[in-house]
């Protein structure tokens, strides 16, 4: 059980099953060994970590010995951070900004994704082949924990078509690449940026057995199913990326039929967790560590909301993520989850998926926050942005240009892109303003990319509200 590179896919899958069967202890043994191996690898092959860890004992098998890292400092030291000396930030940026290369491997061997702009600094993340094998094993373990033989038979009969609803032109490399490799017949990617009516028509024609949208888009689709416009019958809906108020999950399950599960992950660790039938997310603790901490990076007790979380990815060797401040607030379940799965059970509180709702001639039009955020990620030279709904039909845009980028030209690009997106959704009456002030950080230091009108946010359950 050294590194994942030495384990073939099947071997790894068998190990994943064994770990889950063995419970907390089996998970903990793997976690400790893999952490020690990853720290040794990082300090040997990454100049950044060699310097950062120079005073630490060797080997390290207690994660709390490690200093905290974060996206801003790692991205600033990108060329020293990566363990492959052939990789540079300049080459990765050029690749990320070339829409023609979406879905291609970067440097012939890495999956490249860019972050969704919700935390400030733009991130560029690479995954090596070994990490992708772990992604596959964790996905298989997750599906195995959700589906009965009857579910599987039902899906196979229905043609096992899977619909991924993803941003257009964004570098959600792994999902789009997977969709391409398997051909459009079984796995198809649908654009989240198209008008809801068009998306509904496409899904009606495709009839997916598995539906995988962002949570907020899932909520919009549930609304379409309630009115009878959307007529699909997915056996499984996997909601990703955002946390919704709890009653929303029940509503989505009732509207779409079949099973609804959630998954919480990050570009920094795509195999982080899997949701269970009781509405909790179980960490894949054999391959990842997630420490809930307060603002001084001290541990927070189970049952208490954390200020942020520190993530360690124990599989991906090309760009080590160790004790990395992810910025999400989570709550760890204090008692055992009735589902019986090992691994800490958490709920995420930092990604409240408030929908932006605008008045429209037809009544109301809702827009998922990630639809707007991902549209802006494709704009080169945009370091940071914040979209504030300043009135029912007005958005104020706060921008921070990257060094060397001309602010007026940047605003023109942002405006053009948002205008295009709003027009496509029948929202040509919504005003766009360029704010005089830059994006504002919250008390926790995070920049919330999309801020709906406050009156609407207050209707959510305590589930999404911070208590401090
Ligand atoms: Zn559970």
Tab-separated table of C-alpha atoms and ligand atoms in Angstrom:
chain	number	residue	atom	x	y	z
A	1	UNK	CA	0.000	0.000	0.000
A	2	UNK	CA	2.602	2.536	-0.942
A	3	UNK	CA	1.450	4.950	-3.597
A	4	UNK	CA	-1.542	4.604	-5.869
A	5	UNK	CA	0.827	4.441	-8.849
A	6	UNK	CA	1.782	0.920	-7.872
A	7	UNK	CA	-1.782	-0.292	-7.640
A	8	UNK	CA	-3.710	-1.281	-10.716
A	9	UNK	CA	-7.361	-0.243	-11.017
A	10	UNK	CA	-8.855	-3.560	-9.951
A	11	UNK	CA	-6.451	-3.989	-7.081
A	12	UNK	CA	-7.381	-0.514	-5.941
A	13	UNK	CA	-11.085	-1.221	-6.178
A	14	UNK	CA	-10.668	-4.372	-4.085
A	15	UNK	CA	-8.708	-2.327	-1.552
A	16	UNK	CA	-11.450	0.318	-1.461
A	17	UNK	CA	-14.085	-2.341	-0.696
A	18	UNK	CA	-11.915	-3.904	1.970
A	19	UNK	CA	-11.336	-0.524	3.607
A	20	UNK	CA	-15.066	0.213	3.752
A	21	UNK	CA	-15.795	-3.255	5.205
A	22	UNK	CA	-13.030	-2.903	7.769
A	23	UNK	CA	-14.655	0.241	9.184
A	24	UNK	CA	-12.969	3.184	10.895
A	25	UNK	CA	-9.852	1.229	11.836
A	26	UNK	CA	-9.130	-0.046	8.331
A	27	UNK	CA	-9.670	3.470	6.968
A	28	UNK	CA	-7.352	4.985	9.574
A	29	UNK	CA	-4.501	2.532	8.869
A	30	UNK	CA	-4.596	3.349	5.150
A	31	UNK	CA	-4.876	7.051	5.837
A	32	UNK	CA	-1.776	7.099	8.041
A	33	UNK	CA	0.371	5.104	5.618
A	34	UNK	CA	-0.733	7.077	2.583
A	35	UNK	CA	-0.196	10.388	4.350
A	36	UNK	CA	3.389	9.422	5.271
A	37	UNK	CA	4.054	8.365	1.661
A	38	UNK	CA	2.564	11.576	0.248
A	39	UNK	CA	4.535	13.838	2.610
A	40	UNK	CA	7.759	12.010	1.716
A	41	UNK	CA	6.942	12.340	-1.971
A	42	UNK	CA	6.095	16.054	-1.654
A	43	UNK	CA	9.258	16.983	0.228
A	44	UNK	CA	11.409	14.938	-2.178
A	45	UNK	CA	9.918	16.074	-5.479
A	46	UNK	CA	8.390	19.512	-4.881
A	47	UNK	CA	10.838	22.366	-4.175
A	48	UNK	CA	7.994	24.286	-2.512
A	49	UNK	CA	7.303	21.532	0.040
A	50	UNK	CA	11.001	20.755	0.495
A	51	UNK	CA	11.430	24.290	1.776
A	52	UNK	CA	8.153	24.377	3.734
A	53	UNK	CA	8.821	21.043	5.489
A	54	UNK	CA	12.557	21.518	6.072
A	55	UNK	CA	12.204	21.547	9.890
A	56	UNK	CA	9.786	18.603	10.155
A	57	UNK	CA	10.564	15.053	11.299
A	58	UNK	CA	10.788	12.287	8.719
A	59	UNK	CA	8.525	10.399	8.269
A	60	UNK	CA	5.417	12.412	9.190
A	61	UNK	CA	2.292	10.377	9.926
A	62	UNK	CA	0.317	12.980	11.876
A	63	UNK	CA	-1.276	15.535	9.606
A	64	UNK	CA	-1.500	18.165	12.350
A	65	UNK	CA	2.329	18.496	12.300
A	66	UNK	CA	2.114	20.070	8.857
A	67	UNK	CA	1.880	23.809	8.251
A	68	UNK	CA	-1.324	25.040	6.571
A	69	UNK	CA	-1.232	25.875	2.859
A	70	UNK	CA	-3.684	27.689	0.611
A	71	UNK	CA	-4.543	28.364	-2.982
A	72	UNK	CA	-3.081	31.871	-3.162
A	73	UNK	CA	0.420	30.923	-2.009
A	74	UNK	CA	0.494	27.624	-3.911
A	75	UNK	CA	-0.654	29.237	-7.163
A	76	UNK	CA	1.981	31.975	-6.691
A	77	UNK	CA	4.648	29.248	-6.385
A	78	UNK	CA	3.098	26.978	-9.031
A	79	UNK	CA	6.302	25.950	-10.841
A	80	UNK	CA	7.933	24.935	-7.534
A	81	UNK	CA	4.745	23.358	-6.190
A	82	UNK	CA	4.279	20.746	-8.941
A	83	UNK	CA	6.431	17.616	-8.743
A	84	UNK	CA	6.886	17.320	-12.520
A	85	UNK	CA	9.644	19.769	-13.507
A	86	UNK	CA	8.377	19.812	-17.100
A	87	UNK	CA	5.183	21.631	-15.997
A	88	UNK	CA	4.948	25.423	-15.779
A	89	UNK	CA	2.147	27.811	-14.846
A	90	UNK	CA	2.590	29.637	-18.159
A	91	UNK	CA	1.976	26.439	-20.134
A	92	UNK	CA	-0.945	25.408	-17.909
A	93	UNK	CA	-2.550	28.876	-18.275
A	94	UNK	CA	-2.175	28.842	-22.044
A	95	UNK	CA	-3.779	25.403	-22.134
A	96	UNK	CA	-6.636	26.423	-19.810
A	97	UNK	CA	-7.434	29.496	-21.900
A	98	UNK	CA	-7.598	27.602	-25.187
A	99	UNK	CA	-11.205	26.408	-25.638
A	100	UNK	CA	-10.185	24.114	-28.496
A	101	UNK	CA	-8.284	21.919	-26.050
A	102	UNK	CA	-11.068	21.201	-23.525
A	103	UNK	CA	-11.086	17.489	-22.740
A	104	UNK	CA	-7.534	16.902	-24.009
A	105	UNK	CA	-4.887	15.796	-21.525
A	106	UNK	CA	-2.482	18.567	-20.542
A	107	UNK	CA	1.163	17.793	-21.388
A	108	UNK	CA	-0.130	14.501	-22.771
A	109	UNK	CA	-0.751	13.004	-19.321
A	110	UNK	CA	-2.672	15.212	-16.876
A	111	UNK	CA	-6.301	16.167	-16.446
A	112	UNK	CA	-6.503	19.919	-16.000
A	113	UNK	CA	-9.383	21.723	-14.307
A	114	UNK	CA	-9.822	25.330	-13.278
A	115	UNK	CA	-11.666	26.469	-10.147
A	116	UNK	CA	-15.081	27.975	-10.176
A	117	UNK	CA	-14.019	31.417	-9.035
A	118	UNK	CA	-15.937	31.255	-5.762
A	119	UNK	CA	-12.919	31.545	-3.497
A	120	UNK	CA	-10.834	34.318	-4.988
A	121	UNK	CA	-7.632	33.342	-6.725
A	122	UNK	CA	-8.081	31.416	-9.950
A	123	UNK	CA	-6.799	27.887	-9.423
A	124	UNK	CA	-5.407	25.487	-11.976
A	125	UNK	CA	-5.443	21.871	-10.852
A	126	UNK	CA	-3.781	18.841	-12.397
A	127	UNK	CA	-4.510	15.203	-11.727
A	128	UNK	CA	-2.262	12.341	-12.673
A	129	UNK	CA	-3.315	8.888	-13.884
A	130	UNK	CA	-3.019	7.361	-10.397
A	131	UNK	CA	-5.398	9.965	-8.993
A	132	UNK	CA	-7.917	9.266	-11.757
A	133	UNK	CA	-7.766	5.556	-10.853
A	134	UNK	CA	-8.700	6.478	-7.274
A	135	UNK	CA	-11.536	8.661	-8.623
A	136	UNK	CA	-12.837	5.585	-10.491
A	137	UNK	CA	-12.556	3.325	-7.450
A	138	UNK	CA	-14.301	5.833	-5.182
A	139	UNK	CA	-17.060	6.375	-7.771
A	140	UNK	CA	-17.607	2.616	-8.032
A	141	UNK	CA	-17.677	2.259	-4.239
A	142	UNK	CA	-20.158	5.146	-4.050
A	143	UNK	CA	-22.517	3.646	-6.649
A	144	UNK	CA	-22.172	0.243	-4.970
A	145	UNK	CA	-23.318	1.734	-1.657
A	146	UNK	CA	-26.325	3.413	-3.271
A	147	UNK	CA	-27.707	0.910	-5.749
A	148	UNK	CA	-29.331	-2.452	-5.243
A	149	UNK	CA	-29.160	-5.206	-7.847
A	150	UNK	CA	-32.703	-4.232	-8.809
A	151	UNK	CA	-31.651	-0.625	-9.425
A	152	UNK	CA	-28.775	-1.788	-11.612
A	153	UNK	CA	-31.030	-4.089	-13.639
A	154	UNK	CA	-33.491	-1.241	-14.078
A	155	UNK	CA	-30.723	1.032	-15.321
A	156	UNK	CA	-29.271	-1.518	-17.705
A	157	UNK	CA	-32.744	-2.090	-19.173
A	158	UNK	CA	-33.152	1.668	-19.574
A	159	UNK	CA	-29.865	1.856	-21.477
A	160	UNK	CA	-27.721	3.319	-18.652
A	161	UNK	CA	-27.740	6.745	-20.254
A	162	UNK	CA	-26.106	9.332	-18.049
A	163	UNK	CA	-26.656	13.062	-18.464
A	164	UNK	CA	-23.963	15.360	-17.104
A	165	UNK	CA	-25.030	18.981	-16.928
A	166	UNK	CA	-21.848	21.026	-17.113
A	167	UNK	CA	-20.584	24.499	-18.019
A	168	UNK	CA	-19.943	25.249	-21.680
A	169	UNK	CA	-16.339	25.776	-22.613
A	170	UNK	CA	-15.146	25.426	-19.025
A	171	UNK	CA	-12.361	23.112	-18.088
A	172	UNK	CA	-14.335	20.551	-16.176
A	173	UNK	CA	-11.881	18.352	-17.983
A	174	UNK	CA	-12.474	14.975	-16.426
A	175	UNK	CA	-16.247	14.857	-16.848
A	176	UNK	CA	-16.261	16.221	-20.369
A	177	UNK	CA	-13.384	13.995	-21.390
A	178	UNK	CA	-15.123	10.956	-19.939
A	179	UNK	CA	-18.269	11.867	-21.860
A	180	UNK	CA	-16.269	12.106	-25.086
A	181	UNK	CA	-14.419	8.867	-24.568
A	182	UNK	CA	-17.540	6.850	-24.014
A	183	UNK	CA	-19.323	8.444	-26.913
A	184	UNK	CA	-22.436	10.567	-26.813
A	185	UNK	CA	-24.796	7.621	-26.731
A	186	UNK	CA	-24.277	6.512	-23.135
A	187	UNK	CA	-22.851	9.556	-21.394
A	188	UNK	CA	-23.779	12.970	-22.699
A	189	UNK	CA	-22.803	16.421	-21.481
A	190	UNK	CA	-25.487	19.108	-21.604
A	191	UNK	CA	-24.739	22.788	-21.312
A	192	UNK	CA	-25.779	24.498	-18.118
A	193	UNK	CA	-25.598	27.830	-19.948
A	194	UNK	CA	-28.449	27.247	-22.362
A	195	UNK	CA	-32.007	28.432	-21.642
A	196	UNK	CA	-33.878	26.120	-19.287
A	197	UNK	CA	-36.514	25.312	-21.939
A	198	UNK	CA	-33.849	24.026	-24.333
A	199	UNK	CA	-32.184	21.968	-21.626
A	200	UNK	CA	-35.555	20.418	-20.739
A	201	UNK	CA	-36.200	19.529	-24.405
A	202	UNK	CA	-32.773	17.916	-24.739
A	203	UNK	CA	-33.238	15.878	-21.554
A	204	UNK	CA	-36.716	14.757	-22.651
A	205	UNK	CA	-35.176	13.458	-25.871
A	206	UNK	CA	-32.208	11.778	-24.157
A	207	UNK	CA	-34.161	10.114	-21.297
A	208	UNK	CA	-31.267	9.667	-18.863
A	209	UNK	CA	-31.188	6.870	-16.270
A	210	UNK	CA	-28.663	8.867	-14.269
A	211	UNK	CA	-28.866	12.641	-14.028
A	212	UNK	CA	-25.912	14.606	-12.646
A	213	UNK	CA	-26.556	18.352	-12.341
A	214	UNK	CA	-25.317	20.979	-9.909
A	215	UNK	CA	-27.672	21.009	-6.955
A	216	UNK	CA	-29.172	24.371	-7.870
A	217	UNK	CA	-29.795	23.245	-11.453
A	218	UNK	CA	-31.400	20.081	-10.038
A	219	UNK	CA	-33.787	22.340	-8.115
A	220	UNK	CA	-34.689	24.189	-11.323
A	221	UNK	CA	-35.276	20.895	-13.152
A	222	UNK	CA	-37.506	19.663	-10.307
A	223	UNK	CA	-39.661	22.755	-10.889
A	224	UNK	CA	-39.918	21.812	-14.571
A	225	UNK	CA	-40.936	18.256	-13.658
A	226	UNK	CA	-43.606	19.574	-11.281
A	227	UNK	CA	-45.243	21.525	-14.109
A	228	UNK	CA	-45.048	18.490	-16.414
A	229	UNK	CA	-42.628	20.138	-18.840
A	230	UNK	CA	-39.763	17.796	-17.945
A	231	UNK	CA	-40.762	14.180	-18.511
A	232	UNK	CA	-37.821	11.997	-17.532
A	233	UNK	CA	-37.628	9.193	-15.022
A	234	UNK	CA	-34.028	8.933	-13.796
A	235	UNK	CA	-33.293	6.018	-11.466
A	236	UNK	CA	-30.580	8.113	-9.819
A	237	UNK	CA	-29.948	11.847	-9.553
A	238	UNK	CA	-26.532	12.886	-8.250
A	239	UNK	CA	-26.487	16.495	-7.091
A	240	UNK	CA	-23.039	18.041	-6.992
A	241	UNK	CA	-21.096	21.120	-6.011
A	242	UNK	CA	-23.545	22.996	-3.835
A	243	UNK	CA	-25.558	22.518	-0.699
A	244	UNK	CA	-29.301	23.206	-0.746
A	245	UNK	CA	-31.700	23.750	2.156
A	246	UNK	CA	-32.729	20.268	3.349
A	247	UNK	CA	-36.405	20.330	2.254
A	248	UNK	CA	-35.191	20.930	-1.300
A	249	UNK	CA	-33.798	17.380	-1.527
A	250	UNK	CA	-37.173	15.896	-0.648
A	251	UNK	CA	-38.856	18.125	-3.204
A	252	UNK	CA	-36.364	17.152	-5.947
A	253	UNK	CA	-36.760	13.433	-5.165
A	254	UNK	CA	-40.558	13.721	-5.294
A	255	UNK	CA	-40.508	15.659	-8.564
A	256	UNK	CA	-37.906	13.638	-10.459
A	257	UNK	CA	-38.664	10.210	-8.986
A	258	UNK	CA	-35.954	7.650	-8.270
A	259	UNK	CA	-33.101	8.084	-5.855
A	260	UNK	CA	-31.463	11.424	-5.073
A	261	UNK	CA	-27.950	11.474	-3.664
A	262	UNK	CA	-25.389	14.189	-3.150
A	263	UNK	CA	-21.680	14.365	-3.657
A	264	UNK	CA	-19.300	16.997	-2.337
A	265	UNK	CA	-15.922	17.365	-3.938
A	266	UNK	CA	-13.454	19.982	-5.076
A	267	UNK	CA	-11.049	20.317	-7.975
A	268	UNK	CA	-8.384	19.811	-5.328
A	269	UNK	CA	-9.861	16.385	-4.501
A	270	UNK	CA	-12.539	15.055	-6.865
A	271	UNK	CA	-13.151	11.874	-4.817
A	272	UNK	CA	-13.668	13.570	-1.452
A	273	UNK	CA	-17.030	12.199	-0.302
A	274	UNK	CA	-20.254	10.374	-1.085
A	275	UNK	CA	-23.742	11.156	0.203
A	276	UNK	CA	-25.859	8.605	2.050
A	277	UNK	CA	-29.596	7.974	2.330
A	278	UNK	CA	-29.723	9.985	5.569
A	279	UNK	CA	-28.555	13.190	3.907
A	280	UNK	CA	-24.971	13.117	5.197
A	281	UNK	CA	-21.746	13.139	3.205
A	282	UNK	CA	-19.237	10.463	4.162
A	283	UNK	CA	-15.588	11.296	3.602
A	284	UNK	CA	-13.484	8.789	1.718
A	285	UNK	CA	-11.106	8.776	4.659
A	286	UNK	CA	-8.833	6.116	3.156
A	287	UNK	CA	-7.728	8.609	0.462
A	288	UNK	CA	-8.456	12.046	1.914
A	289	UNK	CA	-8.291	13.947	5.193
A	290	UNK	CA	-10.614	16.829	5.966
A	291	UNK	CA	-10.031	18.698	9.238
A	292	UNK	CA	-12.783	21.088	10.384
A	293	UNK	CA	-11.038	24.036	12.094
A	294	UNK	CA	-11.705	27.512	13.499
A	295	UNK	CA	-10.236	30.777	12.167
A	296	UNK	CA	-6.927	30.033	13.928
A	297	UNK	CA	-6.806	26.547	12.377
A	298	UNK	CA	-7.574	24.876	15.699
A	299	UNK	CA	-9.777	21.756	15.616
A	300	UNK	CA	-13.521	22.266	15.967
A	301	UNK	CA	-15.606	19.719	17.893
A	302	UNK	CA	-18.115	17.522	16.065
A	303	UNK	CA	-21.539	19.131	16.021
A	304	UNK	CA	-20.067	22.643	15.818
A	305	UNK	CA	-19.878	24.500	12.491
A	306	UNK	CA	-16.284	25.002	11.407
A	307	UNK	CA	-14.810	28.219	10.071
A	308	UNK	CA	-12.992	26.401	7.286
A	309	UNK	CA	-11.593	22.944	6.504
A	310	UNK	CA	-8.057	21.732	5.835
A	311	UNK	CA	-7.869	19.223	3.019
A	312	UNK	CA	-5.177	16.607	2.351
A	313	UNK	CA	-5.414	14.590	-0.871
A	314	UNK	CA	-3.527	11.314	-0.445
A	315	UNK	CA	-3.723	10.157	-4.070
A	316	UNK	CA	-2.631	12.920	-6.442
A	317	UNK	CA	1.145	13.172	-6.677
A	318	UNK	CA	1.686	15.726	-9.426
A	319	UNK	CA	0.404	18.672	-7.367
A	320	UNK	CA	0.372	17.726	-3.677
A	321	UNK	CA	-2.527	19.144	-1.655
A	322	UNK	CA	-1.612	18.874	2.016
A	323	UNK	CA	-3.400	20.662	4.853
A	324	UNK	CA	-4.865	23.021	2.315
A	325	UNK	CA	-7.369	25.641	3.452
A	326	UNK	CA	-10.398	24.880	1.284
A	327	UNK	CA	-12.550	27.711	2.654
A	328	UNK	CA	-15.774	25.729	3.158
A	329	UNK	CA	-17.561	25.660	6.497
A	330	UNK	CA	-18.682	22.158	7.456
A	331	UNK	CA	-20.314	20.412	10.375
A	332	UNK	CA	-19.259	16.902	11.418
A	333	UNK	CA	-21.970	14.622	12.708
A	334	UNK	CA	-21.257	14.029	16.417
A	335	UNK	CA	-22.705	10.499	16.552
A	336	UNK	CA	-22.609	7.466	14.262
A	337	UNK	CA	-24.660	7.808	11.100
A	338	UNK	CA	-27.536	5.267	10.961
A	339	UNK	CA	-26.437	4.221	7.451
A	340	UNK	CA	-23.440	2.436	9.029
A	341	UNK	CA	-20.834	3.707	6.554
A	342	UNK	CA	-17.395	4.434	7.945
A	343	UNK	CA	-15.702	7.786	7.483
A	344	UNK	CA	-16.725	11.023	9.197
A	345	UNK	CA	-20.174	12.232	8.112
A	346	UNK	CA	-20.381	15.919	7.301
A	347	UNK	CA	-22.700	18.613	6.001
A	348	UNK	CA	-21.325	21.526	4.057
A	349	UNK	CA	-22.506	24.954	5.074
A	350	UNK	CA	-20.291	27.154	2.963
A	351	UNK	CA	-21.798	26.679	-0.447
A	352	UNK	CA	-25.372	27.813	-0.034
A	353	UNK	CA	-26.904	27.594	-3.451
A	354	UNK	CA	-29.226	30.555	-3.418
A	355	UNK	CA	-30.931	30.913	-6.743
A	356	UNK	CA	-31.015	34.316	-8.378
A	357	UNK	CA	-34.653	35.050	-9.171
A	358	UNK	CA	-35.651	37.866	-11.517
A	359	UNK	CA	-39.058	39.288	-12.387
A	360	UNK	CA	-39.910	38.512	-16.007
A	361	UNK	CA	-42.891	39.090	-18.314
A	362	UNK	CA	-43.714	35.370	-17.950
A	363	UNK	CA	-43.682	35.589	-14.141
A	364	UNK	CA	-40.266	34.760	-12.705
A	365	UNK	CA	-37.040	33.392	-14.133
A	366	UNK	CA	-34.498	31.693	-11.885
A	367	UNK	CA	-30.852	31.346	-12.672
A	368	UNK	CA	-28.499	28.969	-10.848
A	369	UNK	CA	-25.518	30.822	-9.328
A	370	UNK	CA	-22.964	28.519	-10.923
A	371	UNK	CA	-24.360	29.276	-14.370
A	372	UNK	CA	-23.267	32.894	-14.007
A	373	UNK	CA	-20.036	32.080	-12.188
A	374	UNK	CA	-18.844	29.553	-14.742
A	375	UNK	CA	-19.664	31.936	-17.600
A	376	UNK	CA	-17.215	34.458	-16.162
A	377	UNK	CA	-14.478	31.946	-15.445
A	378	UNK	CA	-13.819	31.687	-19.157
A	379	UNK	CA	-12.877	35.397	-19.308
A	380	UNK	CA	-9.072	35.695	-19.432
A	381	UNK	CA	-7.485	38.289	-17.166
A	382	UNK	CA	-10.274	38.210	-14.596
A	383	UNK	CA	-8.617	37.574	-11.234
A	384	UNK	CA	-11.721	37.856	-9.092
A	385	UNK	CA	-15.358	38.809	-9.473
A	386	UNK	CA	-18.501	39.201	-7.459
A	387	UNK	CA	-22.023	39.436	-8.876
A	388	UNK	CA	-24.391	41.273	-6.543
A	389	UNK	CA	-28.136	41.383	-7.140
A	390	UNK	CA	-28.616	45.030	-6.170
A	391	UNK	CA	-32.310	45.239	-7.122
A	392	UNK	CA	-34.870	42.670	-8.359
A	393	UNK	CA	-33.811	43.282	-11.995
A	394	UNK	CA	-30.276	44.619	-11.581
A	395	UNK	CA	-26.868	43.088	-11.114
A	396	UNK	CA	-23.841	44.999	-9.926
A	397	UNK	CA	-20.524	43.443	-10.965
A	398	UNK	CA	-17.372	43.887	-8.890
A	399	UNK	CA	-14.177	43.080	-10.745
A	400	UNK	CA	-10.527	42.637	-9.938
A	401	UNK	CA	-8.361	42.505	-13.074
A	402	UNK	CA	-5.300	40.250	-13.113
A	403	UNK	CA	-1.987	42.155	-13.067
A	404	UNK	CA	-1.323	43.644	-16.503
A	405	UNK	CA	-4.983	43.478	-17.577
A	406	UNK	CA	-6.705	46.676	-18.687
A	407	UNK	CA	-9.838	47.182	-16.556
A	408	UNK	CA	-12.064	48.826	-19.207
A	409	UNK	CA	-11.389	46.131	-21.794
A	410	UNK	CA	-12.001	43.483	-19.123
A	411	UNK	CA	-15.351	45.022	-18.189
A	412	UNK	CA	-16.406	44.996	-21.849
A	413	UNK	CA	-15.710	41.269	-22.078
A	414	UNK	CA	-17.507	40.535	-18.799
A	415	UNK	CA	-20.499	42.635	-19.831
A	416	UNK	CA	-20.697	41.004	-23.268
A	417	UNK	CA	-20.605	37.546	-21.771
A	418	UNK	CA	-23.165	38.191	-19.050
A	419	UNK	CA	-25.447	40.061	-21.496
A	420	UNK	CA	-25.318	37.070	-23.859
A	421	UNK	CA	-26.150	34.684	-21.043
A	422	UNK	CA	-29.020	36.793	-19.646
A	423	UNK	CA	-30.498	37.323	-23.134
A	424	UNK	CA	-30.472	33.575	-23.723
A	425	UNK	CA	-32.515	33.151	-20.555
A	426	UNK	CA	-35.073	35.781	-21.592
A	427	UNK	CA	-33.612	38.286	-19.129
A	428	UNK	CA	-32.698	41.107	-21.512
A	429	UNK	CA	-34.447	43.574	-19.163
A	430	UNK	CA	-31.998	42.873	-16.319
A	431	UNK	CA	-29.569	45.806	-15.892
A	432	UNK	CA	-25.843	45.258	-15.544
A	433	UNK	CA	-23.711	47.793	-13.676
A	434	UNK	CA	-19.980	47.932	-13.217
A	435	UNK	CA	-19.394	48.500	-9.497
A	436	UNK	CA	-16.856	51.115	-8.445
A	437	UNK	CA	-15.572	48.947	-5.588
A	438	UNK	CA	-13.589	45.679	-5.918
A	439	UNK	CA	-14.994	42.305	-4.691
A	440	UNK	CA	-15.621	42.342	-0.933
A	441	UNK	CA	-14.335	39.616	1.343
A	442	UNK	CA	-16.592	38.158	4.007
A	443	UNK	CA	-15.451	38.058	7.636
A	444	UNK	CA	-13.982	34.616	6.943
A	445	UNK	CA	-11.868	35.999	4.103
A	446	UNK	CA	-13.878	34.320	1.371
A	447	UNK	CA	-15.357	36.085	-1.603
A	448	UNK	CA	-18.887	34.941	-2.324
A	449	UNK	CA	-19.076	34.985	-6.120
A	450	UNK	CA	-22.848	35.404	-6.348
A	451	UNK	CA	-24.941	37.337	-3.857
A	452	UNK	CA	-28.728	37.193	-4.346
A	453	UNK	CA	-30.980	39.875	-2.831
A	454	UNK	CA	-30.746	39.422	0.965
A	455	UNK	CA	-34.512	39.117	1.469
A	456	UNK	CA	-34.461	35.842	-0.402
A	457	UNK	CA	-31.456	34.410	1.402
A	458	UNK	CA	-33.196	34.735	4.765
A	459	UNK	CA	-35.865	32.197	3.756
A	460	UNK	CA	-33.410	29.302	3.806
A	461	UNK	CA	-33.273	26.854	6.696
A	462	UNK	CA	-30.680	27.096	9.497
A	463	UNK	CA	-28.844	24.426	7.515
A	464	UNK	CA	-27.276	27.061	5.289
A	465	UNK	CA	-26.924	29.780	7.917
A	466	UNK	CA	-23.796	30.322	9.958
A	467	UNK	CA	-24.494	30.684	13.624
A	468	UNK	CA	-21.427	32.713	14.480
B	1	LIG	ZN1	-24.683	8.089	6.516
